[in-house]
Tab-separated table of N, CA and C and ligand atoms in Angstrom:
chain	number	residue	atom	x	y	z
A	30	UNK	N	214.540	133.189	32.389
A	30	UNK	CA	213.150	133.264	32.952
A	30	UNK	C	211.937	132.740	31.437
A	31	UNK	N	211.452	132.063	32.187
A	31	UNK	CA	209.688	132.079	30.587
A	31	UNK	C	208.893	132.944	31.198
A	32	UNK	N	208.519	133.359	30.120
A	32	UNK	CA	207.462	134.496	29.585
A	32	UNK	C	205.844	133.848	30.626
A	33	UNK	N	205.216	135.023	31.293
A	33	UNK	CA	204.338	133.995	31.975
A	33	UNK	C	204.192	132.891	32.836
A	34	UNK	N	205.573	132.823	32.868
A	34	UNK	CA	205.131	131.839	33.749
A	34	UNK	C	205.166	132.123	35.387
A	35	UNK	N	204.193	131.096	36.652
A	35	UNK	CA	203.914	131.987	37.471
A	35	UNK	C	205.246	131.349	38.407
A	36	UNK	N	205.665	130.292	38.441
A	36	UNK	CA	206.813	129.746	38.923
A	36	UNK	C	208.207	130.615	38.558
A	37	UNK	N	208.228	131.238	37.626
A	37	UNK	CA	209.257	131.825	37.314
A	37	UNK	C	209.282	133.326	38.354
A	38	UNK	N	207.995	133.691	38.670
A	38	UNK	CA	208.117	135.330	38.673
A	38	UNK	C	208.502	135.346	40.425
A	39	UNK	N	207.174	133.647	40.916
A	39	UNK	CA	207.230	133.654	42.136
A	39	UNK	C	208.469	132.963	42.657
A	40	UNK	N	209.342	132.763	41.672
A	40	UNK	CA	211.314	132.015	42.463
A	40	UNK	C	212.237	133.075	42.225
A	41	UNK	N	211.830	134.299	41.854
A	41	UNK	CA	212.449	135.480	40.941
A	41	UNK	C	212.107	136.482	42.270
A	42	UNK	N	210.975	136.246	42.930
A	42	UNK	CA	210.350	137.700	44.049
A	42	UNK	C	209.520	138.072	43.236
A	43	UNK	N	209.574	138.276	41.486
A	43	UNK	CA	208.349	139.395	41.064
A	43	UNK	C	207.244	139.558	41.714
A	44	UNK	N	206.412	137.624	42.387
A	44	UNK	CA	204.847	137.950	42.780
A	44	UNK	C	205.338	136.816	44.014
A	45	UNK	N	204.463	137.703	44.590
A	45	UNK	CA	205.182	137.242	46.091
A	45	UNK	C	204.418	136.404	46.923
A	46	UNK	N	205.096	136.008	48.187
A	46	UNK	CA	205.051	134.383	48.189
A	46	UNK	C	205.494	134.230	49.756
A	47	UNK	N	204.382	133.002	50.236
A	47	UNK	CA	205.624	132.657	51.816
A	47	UNK	C	206.298	131.728	52.238
A	48	UNK	N	207.607	132.137	51.909
A	48	UNK	CA	209.107	131.761	51.029
A	48	UNK	C	209.420	131.013	52.616
A	49	UNK	N	209.834	129.766	52.497
A	49	UNK	CA	210.271	128.859	54.121
A	49	UNK	C	211.903	129.076	53.844
A	50	UNK	N	212.678	129.294	52.682
A	50	UNK	CA	214.296	128.858	52.408
A	50	UNK	C	214.238	129.242	50.828
A	51	UNK	N	215.561	130.242	50.194
A	51	UNK	CA	216.087	131.004	48.900
A	51	UNK	C	217.264	130.719	49.257
A	52	UNK	N	218.014	130.313	48.509
A	52	UNK	CA	219.076	130.176	47.824
A	52	UNK	C	219.934	130.947	46.600
A	53	UNK	N	220.828	130.568	46.265
A	53	UNK	CA	220.030	131.510	44.579
A	53	UNK	C	220.385	130.365	43.462
A	54	UNK	N	220.277	128.582	43.883
A	54	UNK	CA	218.953	127.732	43.365
A	54	UNK	C	218.249	127.716	43.256
A	55	UNK	N	217.590	127.933	44.715
A	55	UNK	CA	215.427	127.617	44.752
A	55	UNK	C	215.377	128.631	45.718
A	56	UNK	N	213.535	128.252	45.350
A	56	UNK	CA	212.969	129.018	46.698
A	56	UNK	C	211.540	128.643	47.089
A	57	UNK	N	211.763	127.935	48.400
A	57	UNK	CA	211.258	126.977	49.497
A	57	UNK	C	209.631	128.088	49.305
A	58	UNK	N	208.342	127.109	49.401
A	58	UNK	CA	206.990	128.348	49.098
A	58	UNK	C	206.033	127.355	50.285
A	59	UNK	N	204.907	128.035	50.821
A	59	UNK	CA	204.090	127.128	50.864
A	59	UNK	C	202.707	127.399	49.950
A	60	UNK	N	202.518	125.744	49.737
A	60	UNK	CA	201.451	125.417	48.823
A	60	UNK	C	200.029	127.059	48.938
A	61	UNK	N	199.892	127.805	48.112
A	61	UNK	CA	198.812	128.373	48.262
A	61	UNK	C	197.340	127.023	47.860
A	62	UNK	N	196.847	126.176	47.724
A	62	UNK	CA	195.534	125.047	48.080
A	62	UNK	C	196.934	123.807	48.826
A	63	UNK	N	197.012	123.799	49.914
A	63	UNK	CA	197.985	123.037	50.738
A	63	UNK	C	197.242	121.405	50.642
A	64	UNK	N	197.573	120.624	50.462
A	64	UNK	CA	197.308	119.553	50.786
A	64	UNK	C	197.051	119.267	51.956
A	65	UNK	N	198.484	119.891	52.638
A	65	UNK	CA	198.359	119.436	54.735
A	65	UNK	C	198.700	120.451	55.255
A	66	UNK	N	198.726	120.327	56.484
A	66	UNK	CA	199.215	121.434	57.328
A	66	UNK	C	200.997	121.714	56.888
A	67	UNK	N	201.385	122.804	55.925
A	67	UNK	CA	202.726	123.246	55.723
A	67	UNK	C	203.226	122.430	54.183
A	68	UNK	N	202.081	121.597	53.956
A	68	UNK	CA	202.054	121.697	52.051
A	68	UNK	C	203.290	122.784	51.630
A	69	UNK	N	204.983	122.359	51.335
A	69	UNK	CA	205.407	123.430	50.835
A	69	UNK	C	206.031	122.962	49.294
A	70	UNK	N	206.732	124.025	48.083
A	70	UNK	CA	206.983	123.133	47.451
A	70	UNK	C	208.563	124.087	46.911
A	71	UNK	N	209.161	123.620	46.315
A	71	UNK	CA	210.740	123.936	45.812
A	71	UNK	C	210.155	124.134	44.847
A	72	UNK	N	211.127	125.165	45.112
A	72	UNK	CA	211.024	125.727	43.293
A	72	UNK	C	212.409	126.056	43.062
A	73	UNK	N	212.535	125.716	41.236
A	73	UNK	CA	214.100	126.093	40.440
A	73	UNK	C	213.733	127.361	40.258
A	74	UNK	N	215.587	127.908	40.739
A	74	UNK	CA	215.425	129.457	40.113
A	74	UNK	C	215.097	129.696	38.471
A	75	UNK	N	215.971	128.928	38.004
A	75	UNK	CA	216.371	128.320	36.588
A	75	UNK	C	214.715	127.604	36.104
A	76	UNK	N	214.439	128.203	35.188
A	76	UNK	CA	213.014	127.560	34.323
A	76	UNK	C	213.131	125.893	33.833
A	77	UNK	N	213.083	124.962	34.233
A	77	UNK	CA	213.270	123.706	33.782
A	77	UNK	C	211.171	123.092	33.677
A	78	UNK	N	211.144	123.069	32.451
A	78	UNK	CA	209.528	122.939	32.416
A	78	UNK	C	209.231	121.319	33.413
A	79	UNK	N	210.513	120.553	33.226
A	79	UNK	CA	209.724	118.942	34.087
A	79	UNK	C	211.457	118.419	34.320
A	80	UNK	N	211.620	117.035	35.124
A	80	UNK	CA	212.681	116.284	35.286
A	80	UNK	C	213.415	116.328	33.934
A	81	UNK	N	212.683	115.718	32.513
A	81	UNK	CA	213.324	115.880	31.287
A	81	UNK	C	214.443	116.706	31.344
A	82	UNK	N	214.691	118.068	31.209
A	82	UNK	CA	214.322	119.113	30.969
A	82	UNK	C	215.965	119.267	32.167
A	83	UNK	N	216.014	118.921	33.556
A	83	UNK	CA	216.744	119.612	34.324
A	83	UNK	C	218.026	119.159	34.200
A	84	UNK	N	219.085	119.855	34.700
A	84	UNK	CA	219.905	119.534	34.580
A	84	UNK	C	221.070	118.807	35.769
A	85	UNK	N	221.636	117.845	36.138
A	85	UNK	CA	222.275	116.378	37.049
A	85	UNK	C	222.877	117.598	38.210
A	86	UNK	N	223.668	118.502	37.993
A	86	UNK	CA	223.569	119.456	39.081
A	86	UNK	C	222.669	120.099	40.303
A	87	UNK	N	221.115	120.509	39.286
A	87	UNK	CA	220.523	121.064	40.109
A	87	UNK	C	219.287	119.932	40.545
A	88	UNK	N	219.494	118.615	40.008
A	88	UNK	CA	219.068	117.020	40.076
A	88	UNK	C	218.977	116.504	41.650
A	89	UNK	N	220.531	116.774	41.935
A	89	UNK	CA	220.941	117.078	43.348
A	89	UNK	C	220.612	117.558	43.801
A	90	UNK	N	220.885	118.523	43.860
A	90	UNK	CA	220.957	119.608	44.835
A	90	UNK	C	219.606	119.892	45.717
A	91	UNK	N	218.632	119.623	44.958
A	91	UNK	CA	217.271	119.569	45.284
A	91	UNK	C	216.724	118.290	46.292
A	92	UNK	N	217.652	117.181	45.834
A	92	UNK	CA	217.580	116.683	46.641
A	92	UNK	C	217.811	116.849	48.373
A	93	UNK	N	218.935	117.209	48.686
A	93	UNK	CA	219.306	117.787	49.621
A	93	UNK	C	218.778	118.689	49.867
A	94	UNK	N	218.021	119.583	49.165
A	94	UNK	CA	217.609	120.292	50.363
A	94	UNK	C	215.902	120.123	50.605
A	95	UNK	N	215.539	119.108	49.836
A	95	UNK	CA	214.303	118.317	50.218
A	95	UNK	C	214.772	117.881	51.549
A	96	UNK	N	215.141	117.133	51.883
A	96	UNK	CA	215.927	116.371	53.018
A	96	UNK	C	216.245	117.187	54.449
A	97	UNK	N	217.080	118.072	53.688
A	97	UNK	CA	216.995	119.255	55.185
A	97	UNK	C	215.631	120.234	55.554
A	98	UNK	N	214.703	119.813	54.381
A	98	UNK	CA	213.545	120.937	54.763
A	98	UNK	C	212.921	119.847	55.578
A	99	UNK	N	212.727	118.840	55.187
A	99	UNK	CA	211.786	117.995	55.559
A	99	UNK	C	211.786	117.519	56.901
A	100	UNK	N	213.569	117.398	57.697
A	100	UNK	CA	213.518	117.085	58.555
A	100	UNK	C	213.252	119.036	59.683
A	101	UNK	N	213.882	119.687	59.135
A	101	UNK	CA	212.873	121.028	59.527
A	101	UNK	C	211.357	121.240	59.526
A	102	UNK	N	211.050	120.375	58.460
A	102	UNK	CA	209.324	120.457	58.734
A	102	UNK	C	208.849	119.988	59.768
A	103	UNK	N	209.584	118.831	59.459
A	103	UNK	CA	208.739	117.910	60.845
A	103	UNK	C	208.742	117.913	61.918
A	104	UNK	N	210.062	118.637	62.409
A	104	UNK	CA	210.680	119.048	64.162
A	104	UNK	C	209.322	120.505	64.783
A	105	UNK	N	209.112	121.417	63.175
A	105	UNK	CA	208.521	122.415	62.855
A	105	UNK	C	206.853	122.317	63.420
A	106	UNK	N	207.070	121.230	62.509
A	106	UNK	CA	204.804	121.103	62.567
A	106	UNK	C	204.468	119.683	63.360
A	107	UNK	N	205.701	118.974	63.844
A	107	UNK	CA	205.025	117.745	64.450
A	107	UNK	C	204.118	116.460	63.508
A	108	UNK	N	204.489	116.503	62.580
A	108	UNK	CA	204.118	115.644	61.554
A	108	UNK	C	204.397	114.509	61.777
A	109	UNK	N	203.534	113.088	61.375
A	109	UNK	CA	204.149	111.931	61.754
A	109	UNK	C	204.946	110.932	60.448
A	110	UNK	N	204.689	112.565	59.744
A	110	UNK	CA	205.882	111.668	58.237
A	110	UNK	C	205.077	112.164	57.012
A	111	UNK	N	205.875	111.891	55.635
A	111	UNK	CA	206.366	112.797	54.951
A	111	UNK	C	206.095	112.378	53.482
A	112	UNK	N	205.013	113.403	52.808
A	112	UNK	CA	205.385	112.443	51.326
A	112	UNK	C	206.705	113.721	50.564
A	113	UNK	N	207.300	113.482	49.828
A	113	UNK	CA	207.834	114.109	48.530
A	113	UNK	C	207.592	113.810	47.305
A	114	UNK	N	206.219	114.769	46.836
A	114	UNK	CA	205.939	113.832	45.641
A	114	UNK	C	206.332	114.588	44.589
A	115	UNK	N	206.776	114.607	42.866
A	115	UNK	CA	206.867	115.738	41.941
A	115	UNK	C	206.690	114.368	40.713
A	116	UNK	N	205.329	115.844	39.698
A	116	UNK	CA	205.157	115.413	38.950
A	116	UNK	C	205.220	116.027	37.321
A	117	UNK	N	204.955	114.764	36.741
A	117	UNK	CA	205.743	115.332	35.130
A	117	UNK	C	205.077	115.214	34.288
A	118	UNK	N	204.065	116.195	33.657
A	118	UNK	CA	203.337	115.929	32.731
A	118	UNK	C	202.012	115.461	33.329
A	119	UNK	N	201.149	116.376	32.168
A	119	UNK	CA	199.466	116.558	32.995
A	119	UNK	C	198.981	115.061	33.011
A	120	UNK	N	199.293	113.869	32.765
A	120	UNK	CA	199.002	113.095	32.678
A	120	UNK	C	199.312	112.167	34.262
A	121	UNK	N	200.090	112.878	34.679
A	121	UNK	CA	200.800	112.649	35.789
A	121	UNK	C	200.219	113.578	36.998
A	122	UNK	N	199.394	114.551	36.551
A	122	UNK	CA	199.226	115.448	37.835
A	122	UNK	C	199.397	116.646	37.319
A	123	UNK	N	200.551	116.786	36.709
A	123	UNK	CA	201.295	118.581	36.760
A	123	UNK	C	200.780	119.498	35.980
A	124	UNK	N	200.365	120.417	37.376
A	124	UNK	CA	199.461	121.765	36.700
A	124	UNK	C	199.831	123.106	36.324
A	125	UNK	N	201.167	123.186	36.790
A	125	UNK	CA	202.240	124.333	36.733
A	125	UNK	C	203.456	123.347	36.633
A	126	UNK	N	204.173	124.084	34.149
A	126	UNK	CA	204.904	123.649	34.060
A	126	UNK	C	206.400	124.403	34.167
A	127	UNK	N	206.742	124.311	35.528
A	127	UNK	CA	207.886	124.963	35.917
A	127	UNK	C	208.343	123.836	36.928
A	128	UNK	N	208.963	123.237	37.115
A	128	UNK	CA	209.898	121.739	38.155
A	128	UNK	C	209.151	122.707	39.476
A	129	UNK	N	208.731	121.522	40.020
A	129	UNK	CA	208.523	121.461	41.224
A	129	UNK	C	208.728	120.601	42.586
A	130	UNK	N	208.663	120.672	43.167
A	130	UNK	CA	208.506	119.622	44.388
A	130	UNK	C	207.832	119.463	45.564
A	131	UNK	N	207.100	118.884	46.182
A	131	UNK	CA	205.928	118.396	46.197
A	131	UNK	C	206.201	118.465	48.079
A	132	UNK	N	206.906	119.031	49.157
A	132	UNK	CA	206.759	118.345	50.069
A	132	UNK	C	205.823	118.553	51.297
A	133	UNK	N	205.396	117.155	51.363
A	133	UNK	CA	203.638	116.908	51.411
A	133	UNK	C	203.813	116.098	53.141
A	134	UNK	N	204.155	116.850	55.002
A	134	UNK	CA	203.985	116.882	55.541
A	134	UNK	C	202.519	115.953	56.030
A	135	UNK	N	202.741	114.548	56.467
A	135	UNK	CA	201.733	113.660	57.063
A	135	UNK	C	201.218	113.701	58.449
A	136	UNK	N	200.440	113.498	58.666
A	136	UNK	CA	199.300	113.276	60.454
A	136	UNK	C	198.664	112.018	60.179
A	137	UNK	N	199.158	111.579	61.403
A	137	UNK	CA	197.894	110.648	61.434
A	137	UNK	C	196.911	110.540	61.143
A	138	UNK	N	196.011	109.435	61.002
A	138	UNK	CA	194.706	109.834	60.254
A	138	UNK	C	194.188	111.015	59.540
A	139	UNK	N	194.679	111.449	58.380
A	139	UNK	CA	194.508	112.952	58.382
A	139	UNK	C	193.956	112.487	56.945
A	140	UNK	N	193.990	111.455	55.895
A	140	UNK	CA	192.887	110.937	55.263
A	140	UNK	C	193.268	111.321	53.670
A	141	UNK	N	194.514	111.488	53.505
A	141	UNK	CA	195.071	112.188	52.190
A	141	UNK	C	195.205	110.683	51.243
A	142	UNK	N	194.883	110.500	49.902
A	142	UNK	CA	194.705	109.682	49.368
A	142	UNK	C	195.476	109.478	47.965
A	143	UNK	N	196.977	109.070	48.023
A	143	UNK	CA	197.927	109.963	46.874
A	143	UNK	C	197.506	108.419	45.725
A	144	UNK	N	197.112	108.248	45.705
A	144	UNK	CA	196.008	106.822	44.558
A	144	UNK	C	197.132	106.405	44.022
A	145	UNK	N	197.836	105.415	45.052
A	145	UNK	CA	199.216	104.420	44.273
A	145	UNK	C	198.873	103.061	44.183
A	146	UNK	N	197.223	103.018	44.425
A	146	UNK	CA	196.966	101.641	44.446
A	146	UNK	C	197.336	100.574	43.493
A	147	UNK	N	198.116	99.993	43.640
A	147	UNK	CA	199.291	98.724	42.630
A	147	UNK	C	198.336	97.717	42.424
A	148	UNK	N	198.518	97.340	41.215
A	148	UNK	CA	197.954	96.343	40.756
A	148	UNK	C	198.799	95.043	40.708
A	149	UNK	N	197.733	93.853	40.198
A	149	UNK	CA	198.923	92.436	40.286
A	149	UNK	C	199.958	93.053	39.636
A	150	UNK	N	200.770	92.051	39.818
A	150	UNK	CA	202.265	92.000	38.662
A	150	UNK	C	201.667	91.357	37.696
A	151	UNK	N	201.193	90.223	37.400
A	151	UNK	CA	200.903	89.513	36.524
A	151	UNK	C	199.949	90.089	35.622
A	152	UNK	N	199.672	91.465	35.786
A	152	UNK	CA	198.997	92.279	34.456
A	152	UNK	C	199.939	92.772	33.383
A	153	UNK	N	200.655	93.002	34.202
A	153	UNK	CA	202.641	93.248	33.071
A	153	UNK	C	202.918	92.111	32.780
A	154	UNK	N	203.902	92.414	32.264
A	154	UNK	CA	204.895	91.365	32.044
A	154	UNK	C	206.458	92.249	32.623
A	155	UNK	N	206.488	91.816	33.632
A	155	UNK	CA	207.765	92.263	34.607
A	155	UNK	C	209.161	92.024	33.643
A	156	UNK	N	209.645	90.622	33.113
A	156	UNK	CA	210.415	90.872	32.370
A	156	UNK	C	210.923	91.447	31.400
A	157	UNK	N	209.982	91.928	30.488
A	157	UNK	CA	209.503	92.592	29.148
A	157	UNK	C	210.218	94.377	29.697
A	158	UNK	N	209.309	94.826	30.905
A	158	UNK	CA	209.435	95.390	30.800
A	158	UNK	C	210.373	96.248	31.596
A	159	UNK	N	211.493	95.070	32.711
A	159	UNK	CA	212.805	95.221	33.138
A	159	UNK	C	214.099	95.420	31.628
A	160	UNK	N	214.027	94.499	30.661
A	160	UNK	CA	214.569	94.824	29.839
A	160	UNK	C	214.241	95.865	29.224
A	161	UNK	N	213.267	96.533	28.593
A	161	UNK	CA	213.316	97.374	27.859
A	161	UNK	C	213.649	99.067	28.315
A	162	UNK	N	213.551	98.821	29.807
A	162	UNK	CA	214.299	99.521	30.362
A	162	UNK	C	215.839	99.436	30.259
A	163	UNK	N	216.791	98.581	31.209
A	163	UNK	CA	217.806	97.744	31.587
A	163	UNK	C	219.126	98.294	29.960
A	164	UNK	N	217.764	98.756	28.117
A	164	UNK	CA	218.168	98.868	27.222
A	164	UNK	C	219.334	99.999	27.664
A	165	UNK	N	218.112	100.815	27.732
A	165	UNK	CA	218.858	102.715	27.962
A	165	UNK	C	219.508	102.650	28.960
A	166	UNK	N	218.957	102.244	30.401
A	166	UNK	CA	220.793	102.442	31.310
A	166	UNK	C	221.791	102.308	30.785
A	167	UNK	N	222.286	101.693	29.604
A	167	UNK	CA	223.495	101.725	29.652
A	167	UNK	C	224.131	102.764	29.061
B	221	AMP	P1	201.783	120.292	40.635
B	221	AMP	O1	199.971	119.840	40.499
B	221	AMP	O2	202.452	119.171	40.922
B	221	AMP	O3	201.922	121.518	38.984
B	221	AMP	O4	201.660	121.480	41.109
B	221	AMP	C1	201.261	122.781	41.226
B	221	AMP	C2	201.201	123.200	42.617
B	221	AMP	O5	201.213	124.279	42.503
B	221	AMP	C3	199.093	122.700	43.620
B	221	AMP	O6	199.351	121.786	44.498
B	221	AMP	C4	199.045	124.143	43.357
B	221	AMP	O7	198.153	124.759	44.528
B	221	AMP	C5	200.382	125.028	43.829
B	221	AMP	N1	200.322	126.481	43.190
B	221	AMP	C6	200.239	126.908	42.190
B	221	AMP	N2	199.754	128.322	42.180
B	221	AMP	C7	200.401	128.937	43.325
B	221	AMP	C8	200.872	129.988	43.681
B	221	AMP	N3	200.732	131.068	42.927
B	221	AMP	N4	201.557	130.134	45.105
B	221	AMP	C9	201.233	128.880	45.617
B	221	AMP	N5	201.519	127.501	45.775
B	221	AMP	C10	200.312	127.840	43.683
B	222	ZN	ZN1	209.034	128.961	34.826
């Protein structure tokens, strides 16, 4: 547990939350400023600042839980689609520096903008980008 980390305190149950699920590794809560009806967060019980710090077991288990939550929430809420979002670093929109996965139910014409407008592929050299990443994946 990290001192002064609000999500450590929520995950631990020290600060109350609208909990949807809990086990040894995770707590799932409703977001306090929901982007849509049912917007929830999967919090790890262990403090990881971001995905870079996370161990492999937690990283794989978090997506198994995300799938289970997405199915249950879609059935319960009757949403028409679902976004799973996870921000790392201030520039990427992270505001709470304790790993969390956003579960965002989507509804027809809900007007939510996730701002992923693509640029032209010619703005980047895709061959160079592929080469530098492939090097790190060896
Ligand atoms: P991010 O910008 O990815 O770091 O997301 C942080 C999310 O945590 C935002 O959607 C906030 O609305 C949410 N949040 C912050 N404090 C709380 C809290 N005490 N309980 C529930 N959700 C919170
Ligand atoms: Zn924490």
